[in-house]
Amino acid sequence: MAKNKMKSKRALTKRIKVSGSGKIIRHHAYTSHMAAHKTTKQKKHLAQSAVMDKTDVKREKYLIQK
């Protein structure tokens, strides 16, 4: 049995979610900063979750492993 295990990065695990198919779901940034200057359409689209880009997935999955 391995002596040491890598802990998952708790800050990241609280901010993302892994879907059933293995995709990483994230939230958009800039949702509340200067919200009065954003259009309703902008705020509506920023409120929806997004799938993380495939270029970042390998690094992020390494950080959330247990």
mmCIF file with all atom_site columns, C-alpha atoms in Angstrom:
data_model
loop_
_atom_site.group_PDB
_atom_site.id
_atom_site.type_symbol
_atom_site.label_atom_id
_atom_site.label_alt_id
_atom_site.label_comp_id
_atom_site.label_asym_id
_atom_site.label_entity_id
_atom_site.label_seq_id
_atom_site.pdbx_PDB_ins_code
_atom_site.Cartn_x
_atom_site.Cartn_y
_atom_site.Cartn_z
_atom_site.occupancy
_atom_site.B_iso_or_equiv
_atom_site.pdbx_formal_charge
_atom_site.auth_seq_id
_atom_site.auth_comp_id
_atom_site.auth_asym_id
_atom_site.auth_atom_id
_atom_site.pdbx_PDB_model_num
ATOM 1  C CA . MET A 1 1  ? 0.000   0.000  0.000   1.00 0.00 ? 1  MET A CA 1
ATOM 2  C CA . ALA A 1 2  ? 1.238   3.469  -0.811  1.00 0.00 ? 2  ALA A CA 1
ATOM 3  C CA . LYS A 1 3  ? 2.676   5.446  2.051   1.00 0.00 ? 3  LYS A CA 1
ATOM 4  C CA . ASN A 1 4  ? 1.400   8.851  1.034   1.00 0.00 ? 4  ASN A CA 1
ATOM 5  C CA . LYS A 1 5  ? -1.724  9.863  -0.796  1.00 0.00 ? 5  LYS A CA 1
ATOM 6  C CA . MET A 1 6  ? -2.231  13.173 -2.498  1.00 0.00 ? 6  MET A CA 1
ATOM 7  C CA . LYS A 1 7  ? -5.011  15.205 -0.952  1.00 0.00 ? 7  LYS A CA 1
ATOM 8  C CA . SER A 1 8  ? -7.551  16.804 -3.245  1.00 0.00 ? 8  SER A CA 1
ATOM 9  C CA . LYS A 1 9  ? -7.466  20.582 -3.417  1.00 0.00 ? 9  LYS A CA 1
ATOM 10 C CA . ARG A 1 10 ? -10.498 21.444 -1.321  1.00 0.00 ? 10 ARG A CA 1
ATOM 11 C CA . ALA A 1 11 ? -10.878 24.949 -2.756  1.00 0.00 ? 11 ALA A CA 1
ATOM 12 C CA . LEU A 1 12 ? -11.215 23.530 -6.254  1.00 0.00 ? 12 LEU A CA 1
ATOM 13 C CA . THR A 1 13 ? -13.552 20.699 -5.296  1.00 0.00 ? 13 THR A CA 1
ATOM 14 C CA . LYS A 1 14 ? -15.966 23.261 -3.855  1.00 0.00 ? 14 LYS A CA 1
ATOM 15 C CA . ARG A 1 15 ? -15.987 25.267 -7.099  1.00 0.00 ? 15 ARG A CA 1
ATOM 16 C CA . ILE A 1 16 ? -16.451 22.541 -9.712  1.00 0.00 ? 16 ILE A CA 1
ATOM 17 C CA . LYS A 1 17 ? -18.552 19.441 -10.224 1.00 0.00 ? 17 LYS A CA 1
ATOM 18 C CA . VAL A 1 18 ? -17.829 16.339 -12.289 1.00 0.00 ? 18 VAL A CA 1
ATOM 19 C CA . SER A 1 19 ? -20.734 15.208 -14.453 1.00 0.00 ? 19 SER A CA 1
ATOM 20 C CA . GLY A 1 20 ? -21.758 11.603 -14.978 1.00 0.00 ? 20 GLY A CA 1
ATOM 21 C CA . SER A 1 21 ? -19.885 11.431 -18.269 1.00 0.00 ? 21 SER A CA 1
ATOM 22 C CA . GLY A 1 22 ? -16.717 12.835 -16.657 1.00 0.00 ? 22 GLY A CA 1
ATOM 23 C CA . LYS A 1 23 ? -16.950 16.413 -17.889 1.00 0.00 ? 23 LYS A CA 1
ATOM 24 C CA . ILE A 1 24 ? -16.078 19.185 -15.429 1.00 0.00 ? 24 ILE A CA 1
ATOM 25 C CA . ILE A 1 25 ? -18.812 21.749 -14.830 1.00 0.00 ? 25 ILE A CA 1
ATOM 26 C CA . ARG A 1 26 ? -17.764 25.233 -13.734 1.00 0.00 ? 26 ARG A CA 1
ATOM 27 C CA . HIS A 1 27 ? -19.384 28.601 -13.060 1.00 0.00 ? 27 HIS A CA 1
ATOM 28 C CA . HIS A 1 28 ? -18.782 31.830 -14.931 1.00 0.00 ? 28 HIS A CA 1
ATOM 29 C CA . ALA A 1 29 ? -16.810 34.687 -13.443 1.00 0.00 ? 29 ALA A CA 1
ATOM 30 C CA . TYR A 1 30 ? -17.845 38.384 -13.352 1.00 0.00 ? 30 TYR A CA 1
ATOM 31 C CA . THR A 1 31 ? -21.410 37.615 -12.285 1.00 0.00 ? 31 THR A CA 1
ATOM 32 C CA . SER A 1 32 ? -21.853 40.265 -9.614  1.00 0.00 ? 32 SER A CA 1
ATOM 33 C CA . HIS A 1 33 ? -19.051 42.798 -10.159 1.00 0.00 ? 33 HIS A CA 1
ATOM 34 C CA . MET A 1 34 ? -20.559 45.970 -11.651 1.00 0.00 ? 34 MET A CA 1
ATOM 35 C CA . ALA A 1 35 ? -23.765 44.059 -12.383 1.00 0.00 ? 35 ALA A CA 1
ATOM 36 C CA . ALA A 1 36 ? -25.733 47.274 -12.824 1.00 0.00 ? 36 ALA A CA 1
ATOM 37 C CA . HIS A 1 37 ? -23.749 48.048 -15.978 1.00 0.00 ? 37 HIS A CA 1
ATOM 38 C CA . LYS A 1 38 ? -24.394 44.631 -17.535 1.00 0.00 ? 38 LYS A CA 1
ATOM 39 C CA . THR A 1 39 ? -27.404 43.860 -19.679 1.00 0.00 ? 39 THR A CA 1
ATOM 40 C CA . THR A 1 40 ? -30.038 41.368 -18.559 1.00 0.00 ? 40 THR A CA 1
ATOM 41 C CA . LYS A 1 41 ? -28.901 39.015 -21.306 1.00 0.00 ? 41 LYS A CA 1
ATOM 42 C CA . GLN A 1 42 ? -25.293 39.135 -20.070 1.00 0.00 ? 42 GLN A CA 1
ATOM 43 C CA . LYS A 1 43 ? -26.316 38.392 -16.478 1.00 0.00 ? 43 LYS A CA 1
ATOM 44 C CA . LYS A 1 44 ? -28.619 35.568 -17.587 1.00 0.00 ? 44 LYS A CA 1
ATOM 45 C CA . HIS A 1 45 ? -25.856 33.860 -19.571 1.00 0.00 ? 45 HIS A CA 1
ATOM 46 C CA . LEU A 1 46 ? -23.263 34.348 -16.817 1.00 0.00 ? 46 LEU A CA 1
ATOM 47 C CA . ALA A 1 47 ? -25.606 32.691 -14.301 1.00 0.00 ? 47 ALA A CA 1
ATOM 48 C CA . GLN A 1 48 ? -25.596 29.434 -16.282 1.00 0.00 ? 48 GLN A CA 1
ATOM 49 C CA . SER A 1 49 ? -22.911 26.839 -15.691 1.00 0.00 ? 49 SER A CA 1
ATOM 50 C CA . ALA A 1 50 ? -20.385 25.918 -18.370 1.00 0.00 ? 50 ALA A CA 1
ATOM 51 C CA . VAL A 1 51 ? -18.264 22.927 -19.318 1.00 0.00 ? 51 VAL A CA 1
ATOM 52 C CA . MET A 1 52 ? -14.561 23.378 -18.657 1.00 0.00 ? 52 MET A CA 1
ATOM 53 C CA . ASP A 1 53 ? -12.362 23.580 -21.736 1.00 0.00 ? 53 ASP A CA 1
ATOM 54 C CA . LYS A 1 54 ? -10.631 20.356 -22.732 1.00 0.00 ? 54 LYS A CA 1
ATOM 55 C CA . THR A 1 55 ? -7.189  22.004 -22.449 1.00 0.00 ? 55 THR A CA 1
ATOM 56 C CA . ASP A 1 56 ? -7.703  22.484 -18.686 1.00 0.00 ? 56 ASP A CA 1
ATOM 57 C CA . VAL A 1 57 ? -9.385  19.169 -17.848 1.00 0.00 ? 57 VAL A CA 1
ATOM 58 C CA . LYS A 1 58 ? -6.244  17.043 -17.386 1.00 0.00 ? 58 LYS A CA 1
ATOM 59 C CA . ARG A 1 59 ? -4.701  19.503 -14.905 1.00 0.00 ? 59 ARG A CA 1
ATOM 60 C CA . GLU A 1 60 ? -7.925  20.003 -12.953 1.00 0.00 ? 60 GLU A CA 1
ATOM 61 C CA . LYS A 1 61 ? -8.682  16.274 -12.650 1.00 0.00 ? 61 LYS A CA 1
ATOM 62 C CA . TYR A 1 62 ? -5.181  15.768 -11.211 1.00 0.00 ? 62 TYR A CA 1
ATOM 63 C CA . LEU A 1 63 ? -5.900  18.383 -8.537  1.00 0.00 ? 63 LEU A CA 1
ATOM 64 C CA . ILE A 1 64 ? -9.222  16.880 -7.446  1.00 0.00 ? 64 ILE A CA 1
ATOM 65 C CA . GLN A 1 65 ? -8.104  13.249 -7.282  1.00 0.00 ? 65 GLN A CA 1
ATOM 66 C CA . LYS A 1 66 ? -8.311  11.501 -3.941  1.00 0.00 ? 66 LYS A CA 1
#
